[in-house]
């Protein structure tokens, strides 16, 4: 439920921050209960198990981000410790989902590419005979490339699933769960939390926004002249992280998400997915002793996913709502 906009009220920082953290802690505990209901091996990968992990990750990210941004209104040692542990937990839980999503994305792309024009054929002037030859080579290698990716990523997903189960059964996780359970009823605040929210919370929220704006301003311009520069990916990933922190801060001080950032945030998510899928295809292509047709198909797949990276960057530029948008030079 959307809470009232706190930006113009005279509420104390405690009256704004504590309910938000308690709400997220309650969501975390709901996810934990759902996980307990779907923790049998037969439930792995089911809708219930996925929903439980998603709820845990979502709440953990929001609690962690809030502890980071509004550390000054909280007991700092407690906030730093819990934030570190929640980052560990959400990262551990995210890996299985990431591998499954990556595999689905790559197999779907291979399926589409094997029956469509190749990325290389998008360049004007290619001879039709050469293009047909390349398409035939892709058809030969696509099935083997798909099988190779499925073996590699399924193994990685299985290992990530085992690591997640091990983490959720560890004493470290139980300590995190206990801390979040306490957070649901009592938020360890600093003395400054008794002061007005406008004095305590707005400045950190504005700093989170400025960091996001700085990260976006630092993004390279339109890269159509240099389409495969993967060294720029890190800058885009950093912008995505800082947009997320700003979004969580906005939820605290404004009572809800900023709808203007929905489109850019989605574009950055797609950018991350495509960049990681391209890296997975390139990594698979380095497998020793694979057939030339398989390597070729993986190379085409890598190129296709880099095109998707460029498309996501373009969508981000088009949907970015601030005046200092990233534009072509």
mmCIF file of C-alpha atoms in Angstrom:
data_model
loop_
_atom_site.group_PDB
_atom_site.id
_atom_site.type_symbol
_atom_site.label_atom_id
_atom_site.label_comp_id
_atom_site.label_asym_id
_atom_site.label_seq_id
_atom_site.Cartn_x
_atom_site.Cartn_y
_atom_site.Cartn_z
ATOM 1 C CA UNK A 1 0.000 0.000 0.000
ATOM 2 C CA UNK A 2 1.276 3.460 -0.886
ATOM 3 C CA UNK A 3 2.020 5.514 2.216
ATOM 4 C CA UNK A 4 1.387 9.283 2.527
ATOM 5 C CA UNK A 5 3.912 11.629 0.971
ATOM 6 C CA UNK A 6 6.179 12.576 3.847
ATOM 7 C CA UNK A 7 8.066 15.314 2.013
ATOM 8 C CA UNK A 8 5.995 18.212 3.331
ATOM 9 C CA UNK A 9 4.962 16.929 6.753
ATOM 10 C CA UNK A 10 6.415 17.750 10.141
ATOM 11 C CA UNK A 11 6.835 14.112 11.117
ATOM 12 C CA UNK A 12 10.005 13.072 12.853
ATOM 13 C CA UNK A 13 12.560 10.961 11.046
ATOM 14 C CA UNK A 14 11.603 8.061 13.288
ATOM 15 C CA UNK A 15 7.939 8.350 12.321
ATOM 16 C CA UNK A 16 8.889 8.099 8.634
ATOM 17 C CA UNK A 17 11.791 5.655 8.660
ATOM 18 C CA UNK A 18 10.716 3.121 11.285
ATOM 19 C CA UNK A 19 7.373 2.142 9.650
ATOM 20 C CA UNK A 20 9.102 1.621 6.303
ATOM 21 C CA UNK A 21 11.750 -0.650 7.802
ATOM 22 C CA UNK A 22 9.150 -2.563 9.798
ATOM 23 C CA UNK A 23 7.098 -3.028 6.637
ATOM 24 C CA UNK A 24 10.077 -4.427 4.747
ATOM 25 C CA UNK A 25 11.024 -6.646 7.690
ATOM 26 C CA UNK A 26 7.493 -8.056 7.712
ATOM 27 C CA UNK A 27 7.772 -8.720 3.969
ATOM 28 C CA UNK A 28 11.077 -10.527 4.560
ATOM 29 C CA UNK A 29 9.460 -12.715 7.205
ATOM 30 C CA UNK A 30 6.583 -13.528 4.833
ATOM 31 C CA UNK A 31 9.125 -14.640 2.275
ATOM 32 C CA UNK A 32 10.804 -16.760 4.911
ATOM 33 C CA UNK A 33 7.498 -18.402 5.781
ATOM 34 C CA UNK A 34 6.818 -19.071 2.100
ATOM 35 C CA UNK A 35 10.251 -20.612 1.780
ATOM 36 C CA UNK A 36 9.494 -22.922 4.684
ATOM 37 C CA UNK A 37 6.360 -24.070 2.863
ATOM 38 C CA UNK A 38 8.243 -24.767 -0.393
ATOM 39 C CA UNK A 39 11.631 -26.041 0.752
ATOM 40 C CA UNK A 40 11.254 -29.654 -0.358
ATOM 41 C CA UNK A 41 13.569 -30.745 -3.208
ATOM 42 C CA UNK A 42 10.534 -31.425 -5.386
ATOM 43 C CA UNK A 43 9.554 -27.767 -5.049
ATOM 44 C CA UNK A 44 12.813 -26.435 -6.498
ATOM 45 C CA UNK A 45 12.052 -24.106 -9.383
ATOM 46 C CA UNK A 46 8.306 -24.095 -8.717
ATOM 47 C CA UNK A 47 6.246 -20.918 -8.667
ATOM 48 C CA UNK A 48 5.948 -21.047 -4.882
ATOM 49 C CA UNK A 49 9.683 -21.486 -4.328
ATOM 50 C CA UNK A 50 10.489 -18.738 -6.823
ATOM 51 C CA UNK A 51 8.004 -16.390 -5.175
ATOM 52 C CA UNK A 52 9.524 -17.063 -1.757
ATOM 53 C CA UNK A 53 13.052 -16.297 -2.982
ATOM 54 C CA UNK A 54 11.844 -13.212 -4.847
ATOM 55 C CA UNK A 55 10.081 -11.861 -1.739
ATOM 56 C CA UNK A 56 13.180 -12.450 0.393
ATOM 57 C CA UNK A 57 15.456 -10.756 -2.150
ATOM 58 C CA UNK A 58 13.138 -7.790 -2.625
ATOM 59 C CA UNK A 59 12.817 -7.096 1.098
ATOM 60 C CA UNK A 60 16.524 -7.686 1.745
ATOM 61 C CA UNK A 61 17.493 -5.193 -0.973
ATOM 62 C CA UNK A 62 15.167 -2.522 0.379
ATOM 63 C CA UNK A 63 16.260 -2.942 3.966
ATOM 64 C CA UNK A 64 19.920 -2.945 2.954
ATOM 65 C CA UNK A 65 19.525 0.111 0.719
ATOM 66 C CA UNK A 66 17.660 2.014 3.423
ATOM 67 C CA UNK A 67 20.303 1.193 6.022
ATOM 68 C CA UNK A 68 22.946 2.473 3.597
ATOM 69 C CA UNK A 69 21.228 5.739 2.650
ATOM 70 C CA UNK A 70 19.856 6.692 6.068
ATOM 71 C CA UNK A 71 22.684 5.334 8.214
ATOM 72 C CA UNK A 72 22.882 8.621 10.142
ATOM 73 C CA UNK A 73 19.406 8.120 11.607
ATOM 74 C CA UNK A 74 20.232 4.589 12.771
ATOM 75 C CA UNK A 75 22.666 2.933 15.123
ATOM 76 C CA UNK A 76 25.654 2.812 12.734
ATOM 77 C CA UNK A 77 27.337 -0.391 13.930
ATOM 78 C CA UNK A 78 24.047 -2.293 13.812
ATOM 79 C CA UNK A 79 23.153 -0.837 10.394
ATOM 80 C CA UNK A 80 26.549 -1.697 8.880
ATOM 81 C CA UNK A 81 26.469 -5.261 10.196
ATOM 82 C CA UNK A 82 22.931 -6.016 9.038
ATOM 83 C CA UNK A 83 23.519 -4.374 5.654
ATOM 84 C CA UNK A 84 26.562 -6.569 5.052
ATOM 85 C CA UNK A 85 24.653 -9.709 5.961
ATOM 86 C CA UNK A 86 21.631 -8.803 3.825
ATOM 87 C CA UNK A 87 23.901 -8.115 0.841
ATOM 88 C CA UNK A 88 25.401 -11.588 1.281
ATOM 89 C CA UNK A 89 21.961 -13.173 1.501
ATOM 90 C CA UNK A 90 20.359 -11.381 -1.447
ATOM 91 C CA UNK A 91 23.416 -12.063 -3.607
ATOM 92 C CA UNK A 92 23.361 -15.765 -2.718
ATOM 93 C CA UNK A 93 19.643 -16.074 -3.433
ATOM 94 C CA UNK A 94 19.875 -14.138 -6.701
ATOM 95 C CA UNK A 95 22.384 -16.427 -8.411
ATOM 96 C CA UNK A 96 20.043 -19.340 -9.082
ATOM 97 C CA UNK A 97 17.419 -17.048 -10.594
ATOM 98 C CA UNK A 98 20.074 -15.276 -12.676
ATOM 99 C CA UNK A 99 21.385 -18.505 -14.198
ATOM 100 C CA UNK A 100 17.886 -19.729 -15.017
ATOM 101 C CA UNK A 101 16.951 -16.410 -16.621
ATOM 102 C CA UNK A 102 20.203 -16.289 -18.580
ATOM 103 C CA UNK A 103 19.729 -19.786 -19.959
ATOM 104 C CA UNK A 104 16.162 -19.065 -21.045
ATOM 105 C CA UNK A 105 17.244 -15.841 -22.725
ATOM 106 C CA UNK A 106 20.103 -17.484 -24.625
ATOM 107 C CA UNK A 107 18.109 -20.500 -25.796
ATOM 108 C CA UNK A 108 15.284 -18.273 -27.003
ATOM 109 C CA UNK A 109 17.752 -16.059 -28.853
ATOM 110 C CA UNK A 110 19.392 -19.090 -30.474
ATOM 111 C CA UNK A 111 15.994 -20.362 -31.574
ATOM 112 C CA UNK A 112 15.133 -17.038 -33.174
ATOM 113 C CA UNK A 113 18.534 -16.576 -34.781
ATOM 114 C CA UNK A 114 18.610 -20.023 -36.365
ATOM 115 C CA UNK A 115 15.537 -19.143 -38.430
ATOM 116 C CA UNK A 116 16.111 -15.431 -39.000
ATOM 117 C CA UNK A 117 18.572 -13.030 -40.546
ATOM 118 C CA UNK A 118 21.893 -13.042 -38.757
ATOM 119 C CA UNK A 119 23.243 -10.054 -36.878
ATOM 120 C CA UNK A 120 26.136 -9.986 -39.344
ATOM 121 C CA UNK A 121 23.606 -9.762 -42.154
ATOM 122 C CA UNK A 122 22.246 -6.506 -40.727
ATOM 123 C CA UNK A 123 25.164 -4.672 -42.306
ATOM 124 C CA UNK A 124 24.165 -3.423 -45.768
ATOM 125 C CA UNK A 125 25.994 -4.832 -48.739
ATOM 126 C CA UNK A 126 26.386 -8.458 -47.646
ATOM 127 C CA UNK A 127 26.140 -10.826 -50.584
ATOM 128 C CA UNK A 128 23.025 -12.991 -50.408
ATOM 129 C CA UNK A 129 25.018 -16.149 -51.143
ATOM 130 C CA UNK A 130 27.423 -15.466 -48.293
ATOM 131 C CA UNK A 131 24.528 -14.675 -45.978
ATOM 132 C CA UNK A 132 22.825 -17.950 -46.868
ATOM 133 C CA UNK A 133 26.059 -19.829 -46.205
ATOM 134 C CA UNK A 134 26.375 -18.198 -42.793
ATOM 135 C CA UNK A 135 22.753 -19.014 -41.976
ATOM 136 C CA UNK A 136 23.330 -22.653 -42.871
ATOM 137 C CA UNK A 137 26.408 -22.763 -40.653
ATOM 138 C CA UNK A 138 24.407 -21.279 -37.823
ATOM 139 C CA UNK A 139 21.709 -23.900 -38.256
ATOM 140 C CA UNK A 140 24.315 -26.640 -37.871
ATOM 141 C CA UNK A 141 25.912 -25.122 -34.783
ATOM 142 C CA UNK A 142 22.853 -23.736 -32.982
ATOM 143 C CA UNK A 143 21.658 -27.065 -31.569
ATOM 144 C CA UNK A 144 25.114 -27.928 -30.264
ATOM 145 C CA UNK A 145 25.591 -24.436 -28.886
ATOM 146 C CA UNK A 146 22.262 -24.683 -27.101
ATOM 147 C CA UNK A 147 23.182 -28.041 -25.610
ATOM 148 C CA UNK A 148 26.535 -26.678 -24.442
ATOM 149 C CA UNK A 149 24.918 -23.633 -22.828
ATOM 150 C CA UNK A 150 22.281 -25.789 -21.196
ATOM 151 C CA UNK A 151 24.908 -28.074 -19.670
ATOM 152 C CA UNK A 152 27.023 -25.192 -18.406
ATOM 153 C CA UNK A 153 24.248 -22.988 -17.045
ATOM 154 C CA UNK A 154 22.181 -25.833 -15.626
ATOM 155 C CA UNK A 155 25.222 -26.997 -13.710
ATOM 156 C CA UNK A 156 25.827 -23.449 -12.489
ATOM 157 C CA UNK A 157 22.170 -23.127 -11.494
ATOM 158 C CA UNK A 158 22.265 -26.432 -9.610
ATOM 159 C CA UNK A 159 25.336 -25.325 -7.702
ATOM 160 C CA UNK A 160 23.720 -21.957 -6.951
ATOM 161 C CA UNK A 161 20.585 -23.746 -5.715
ATOM 162 C CA UNK A 162 22.657 -25.923 -3.407
ATOM 163 C CA UNK A 163 24.544 -22.868 -2.146
ATOM 164 C CA UNK A 164 21.254 -21.070 -1.475
ATOM 165 C CA UNK A 165 19.859 -24.030 0.455
ATOM 166 C CA UNK A 166 23.082 -24.294 2.419
ATOM 167 C CA UNK A 167 22.977 -20.583 3.200
ATOM 168 C CA UNK A 168 19.340 -20.717 4.294
ATOM 169 C CA UNK A 169 20.167 -23.538 6.686
ATOM 170 C CA UNK A 170 23.246 -21.882 8.138
ATOM 171 C CA UNK A 171 23.688 -20.245 11.516
ATOM 172 C CA UNK A 172 24.658 -17.088 9.655
ATOM 173 C CA UNK A 173 21.255 -16.927 7.973
ATOM 174 C CA UNK A 174 19.424 -17.655 11.218
ATOM 175 C CA UNK A 175 21.263 -14.732 12.797
ATOM 176 C CA UNK A 176 20.117 -12.502 9.918
ATOM 177 C CA UNK A 177 16.550 -13.759 10.246
ATOM 178 C CA UNK A 178 16.598 -13.073 13.982
ATOM 179 C CA UNK A 179 17.877 -9.541 13.380
ATOM 180 C CA UNK A 180 15.151 -8.866 10.812
ATOM 181 C CA UNK A 181 12.514 -10.332 13.158
ATOM 182 C CA UNK A 182 13.621 -7.857 15.826
ATOM 183 C CA UNK A 183 13.548 -5.089 13.228
ATOM 184 C CA UNK A 184 9.897 -5.864 12.566
ATOM 185 C CA UNK A 185 9.075 -4.723 16.090
ATOM 186 C CA UNK A 186 11.918 -2.394 17.055
ATOM 187 C CA UNK A 187 14.160 -0.234 14.868
ATOM 188 C CA UNK A 188 17.530 0.715 16.432
ATOM 189 C CA UNK A 189 17.601 4.467 15.866
ATOM 190 C CA UNK A 190 20.115 7.175 16.678
ATOM 191 C CA UNK A 191 19.262 10.240 18.719
ATOM 192 C CA UNK A 192 18.879 12.329 15.559
ATOM 193 C CA UNK A 193 15.860 10.265 14.511
ATOM 194 C CA UNK A 194 13.741 12.311 16.926
ATOM 195 C CA UNK A 195 14.369 15.408 14.805
ATOM 196 C CA UNK A 196 12.139 16.411 11.841
ATOM 197 C CA UNK A 197 12.335 14.146 8.823
ATOM 198 C CA UNK A 198 12.968 17.169 6.602
ATOM 199 C CA UNK A 199 16.230 17.789 8.483
ATOM 200 C CA UNK A 200 17.385 14.201 8.892
ATOM 201 C CA UNK A 201 16.160 12.217 5.890
ATOM 202 C CA UNK A 202 15.905 14.657 2.995
ATOM 203 C CA UNK A 203 19.610 15.402 2.736
ATOM 204 C CA UNK A 204 20.653 11.710 2.439
ATOM 205 C CA UNK A 205 17.829 11.136 -0.044
ATOM 206 C CA UNK A 206 18.990 14.096 -2.123
ATOM 207 C CA UNK A 207 22.549 12.773 -1.984
ATOM 208 C CA UNK A 208 21.344 9.400 -3.284
ATOM 209 C CA UNK A 209 19.593 11.195 -6.134
ATOM 210 C CA UNK A 210 22.679 13.273 -6.941
ATOM 211 C CA UNK A 211 24.874 10.180 -7.027
ATOM 212 C CA UNK A 212 22.460 8.616 -9.490
ATOM 213 C CA UNK A 213 22.496 11.748 -11.649
ATOM 214 C CA UNK A 214 26.298 11.869 -11.572
ATOM 215 C CA UNK A 215 26.505 8.218 -12.611
ATOM 216 C CA UNK A 216 24.150 8.828 -15.534
ATOM 217 C CA UNK A 217 26.080 11.935 -16.567
ATOM 218 C CA UNK A 218 29.247 9.812 -16.610
ATOM 219 C CA UNK A 219 27.772 7.304 -19.062
ATOM 220 C CA UNK A 220 29.394 7.336 -22.509
ATOM 221 C CA UNK A 221 27.417 8.920 -25.345
ATOM 222 C CA UNK A 222 25.720 6.995 -28.120
ATOM 223 C CA UNK A 223 28.093 4.135 -28.948
ATOM 224 C CA UNK A 224 26.813 3.326 -32.434
ATOM 225 C CA UNK A 225 30.271 4.042 -33.804
ATOM 226 C CA UNK A 226 31.835 1.613 -31.319
ATOM 227 C CA UNK A 227 29.135 -0.983 -30.716
ATOM 228 C CA UNK A 228 31.133 -3.726 -28.993
ATOM 229 C CA UNK A 229 32.925 -1.789 -26.278
ATOM 230 C CA UNK A 230 32.138 -4.043 -23.333
ATOM 231 C CA UNK A 231 34.431 -2.003 -21.089
ATOM 232 C CA UNK A 232 31.554 0.452 -20.718
ATOM 233 C CA UNK A 233 29.247 -2.144 -19.139
ATOM 234 C CA UNK A 234 30.499 -1.408 -15.619
ATOM 235 C CA UNK A 235 29.419 2.234 -15.877
ATOM 236 C CA UNK A 236 25.907 1.181 -16.821
ATOM 237 C CA UNK A 237 25.754 -1.403 -14.036
ATOM 238 C CA UNK A 238 26.803 1.288 -11.556
ATOM 239 C CA UNK A 239 24.047 3.588 -12.824
ATOM 240 C CA UNK A 240 21.550 0.759 -12.326
ATOM 241 C CA UNK A 241 22.684 0.218 -8.730
ATOM 242 C CA UNK A 242 22.475 3.918 -7.878
ATOM 243 C CA UNK A 243 19.067 4.264 -9.524
ATOM 244 C CA UNK A 244 17.865 1.442 -7.296
ATOM 245 C CA UNK A 245 19.204 3.150 -4.157
ATOM 246 C CA UNK A 246 17.520 6.387 -5.199
ATOM 247 C CA UNK A 247 14.268 4.536 -5.805
ATOM 248 C CA UNK A 248 14.312 3.046 -2.315
ATOM 249 C CA UNK A 249 15.109 6.437 -0.754
ATOM 250 C CA UNK A 250 12.218 7.929 -2.717
ATOM 251 C CA UNK A 251 9.914 5.268 -1.290
ATOM 252 C CA UNK A 252 10.935 6.280 2.232
ATOM 253 C CA UNK A 253 10.629 10.051 1.975
ATOM 254 C CA UNK A 254 7.850 10.277 -0.630
ATOM 255 C CA UNK A 255 5.765 7.291 0.366
ATOM 256 C CA UNK A 256 6.087 5.419 -2.925
ATOM 257 C CA UNK A 257 8.139 4.779 -6.037
ATOM 258 C CA UNK A 258 8.851 7.462 -8.630
ATOM 259 C CA UNK A 259 6.842 6.390 -11.712
ATOM 260 C CA UNK A 260 9.090 8.443 -13.999
ATOM 261 C CA UNK A 261 11.941 6.017 -13.314
ATOM 262 C CA UNK A 262 10.023 2.837 -14.130
ATOM 263 C CA UNK A 263 11.003 2.872 -17.806
ATOM 264 C CA UNK A 264 14.687 3.714 -17.315
ATOM 265 C CA UNK A 265 14.951 1.160 -14.506
ATOM 266 C CA UNK A 266 13.472 -1.552 -16.714
ATOM 267 C CA UNK A 267 15.884 -0.629 -19.511
ATOM 268 C CA UNK A 268 18.843 -0.958 -17.147
ATOM 269 C CA UNK A 269 17.580 -4.353 -15.998
ATOM 270 C CA UNK A 270 17.407 -5.500 -19.622
ATOM 271 C CA UNK A 271 20.870 -4.062 -20.184
ATOM 272 C CA UNK A 272 22.266 -6.097 -17.295
ATOM 273 C CA UNK A 273 20.563 -9.287 -18.513
ATOM 274 C CA UNK A 274 21.799 -8.865 -22.093
ATOM 275 C CA UNK A 275 25.350 -7.994 -21.035
ATOM 276 C CA UNK A 276 25.573 -11.037 -18.781
ATOM 277 C CA UNK A 277 24.070 -13.271 -21.465
ATOM 278 C CA UNK A 278 26.630 -12.000 -23.993
ATOM 279 C CA UNK A 279 29.417 -12.730 -21.528
ATOM 280 C CA UNK A 280 28.056 -16.264 -20.988
ATOM 281 C CA UNK A 281 28.005 -16.889 -24.742
ATOM 282 C CA UNK A 282 31.579 -15.618 -25.095
ATOM 283 C CA UNK A 283 32.714 -17.757 -22.178
ATOM 284 C CA UNK A 284 31.092 -20.858 -23.684
ATOM 285 C CA UNK A 285 32.825 -20.141 -27.002
ATOM 286 C CA UNK A 286 36.158 -20.502 -25.201
ATOM 287 C CA UNK A 287 35.374 -24.119 -24.300
ATOM 288 C CA UNK A 288 38.281 -26.281 -25.522
ATOM 289 C CA UNK A 289 37.839 -28.473 -28.579
ATOM 290 C CA UNK A 290 34.333 -27.393 -29.572
ATOM 291 C CA UNK A 291 33.342 -27.758 -33.218
ATOM 292 C CA UNK A 292 33.811 -24.714 -35.482
ATOM 293 C CA UNK A 293 30.069 -24.592 -36.198
ATOM 294 C CA UNK A 294 29.338 -24.479 -32.464
ATOM 295 C CA UNK A 295 31.855 -21.704 -31.919
ATOM 296 C CA UNK A 296 30.366 -19.798 -34.847
ATOM 297 C CA UNK A 297 26.855 -20.066 -33.425
ATOM 298 C CA UNK A 298 28.070 -18.852 -30.054
ATOM 299 C CA UNK A 299 29.827 -15.930 -31.741
ATOM 300 C CA UNK A 300 26.616 -14.960 -33.509
ATOM 301 C CA UNK A 301 24.737 -15.315 -30.232
ATOM 302 C CA UNK A 302 27.255 -13.050 -28.507
ATOM 303 C CA UNK A 303 26.818 -10.457 -31.259
ATOM 304 C CA UNK A 304 23.048 -10.656 -30.955
ATOM 305 C CA UNK A 305 23.138 -10.072 -27.202
ATOM 306 C CA UNK A 306 25.502 -7.119 -27.657
ATOM 307 C CA UNK A 307 22.926 -5.678 -30.061
ATOM 308 C CA UNK A 308 20.396 -6.115 -27.249
ATOM 309 C CA UNK A 309 22.764 -4.244 -24.930
ATOM 310 C CA UNK A 310 22.857 -1.348 -27.372
ATOM 311 C CA UNK A 311 19.064 -1.420 -27.713
ATOM 312 C CA UNK A 312 18.618 -1.257 -23.943
ATOM 313 C CA UNK A 313 20.990 1.719 -23.752
ATOM 314 C CA UNK A 314 18.998 3.452 -26.455
ATOM 315 C CA UNK A 315 15.725 2.862 -24.603
ATOM 316 C CA UNK A 316 17.285 4.206 -21.424
ATOM 317 C CA UNK A 317 18.345 7.415 -23.177
ATOM 318 C CA UNK A 318 14.874 7.825 -24.678
ATOM 319 C CA UNK A 319 13.033 7.304 -21.380
ATOM 320 C CA UNK A 320 15.381 9.136 -18.992
ATOM 321 C CA UNK A 321 13.162 11.876 -17.482
ATOM 322 C CA UNK A 322 15.802 14.317 -16.234
ATOM 323 C CA UNK A 323 17.107 17.258 -18.219
ATOM 324 C CA UNK A 324 20.660 15.937 -18.150
ATOM 325 C CA UNK A 325 19.744 12.968 -20.316
ATOM 326 C CA UNK A 326 22.417 10.937 -22.063
ATOM 327 C CA UNK A 327 22.324 11.875 -25.716
ATOM 328 C CA UNK A 328 24.329 11.250 -28.802
ATOM 329 C CA UNK A 329 27.204 13.741 -29.347
#
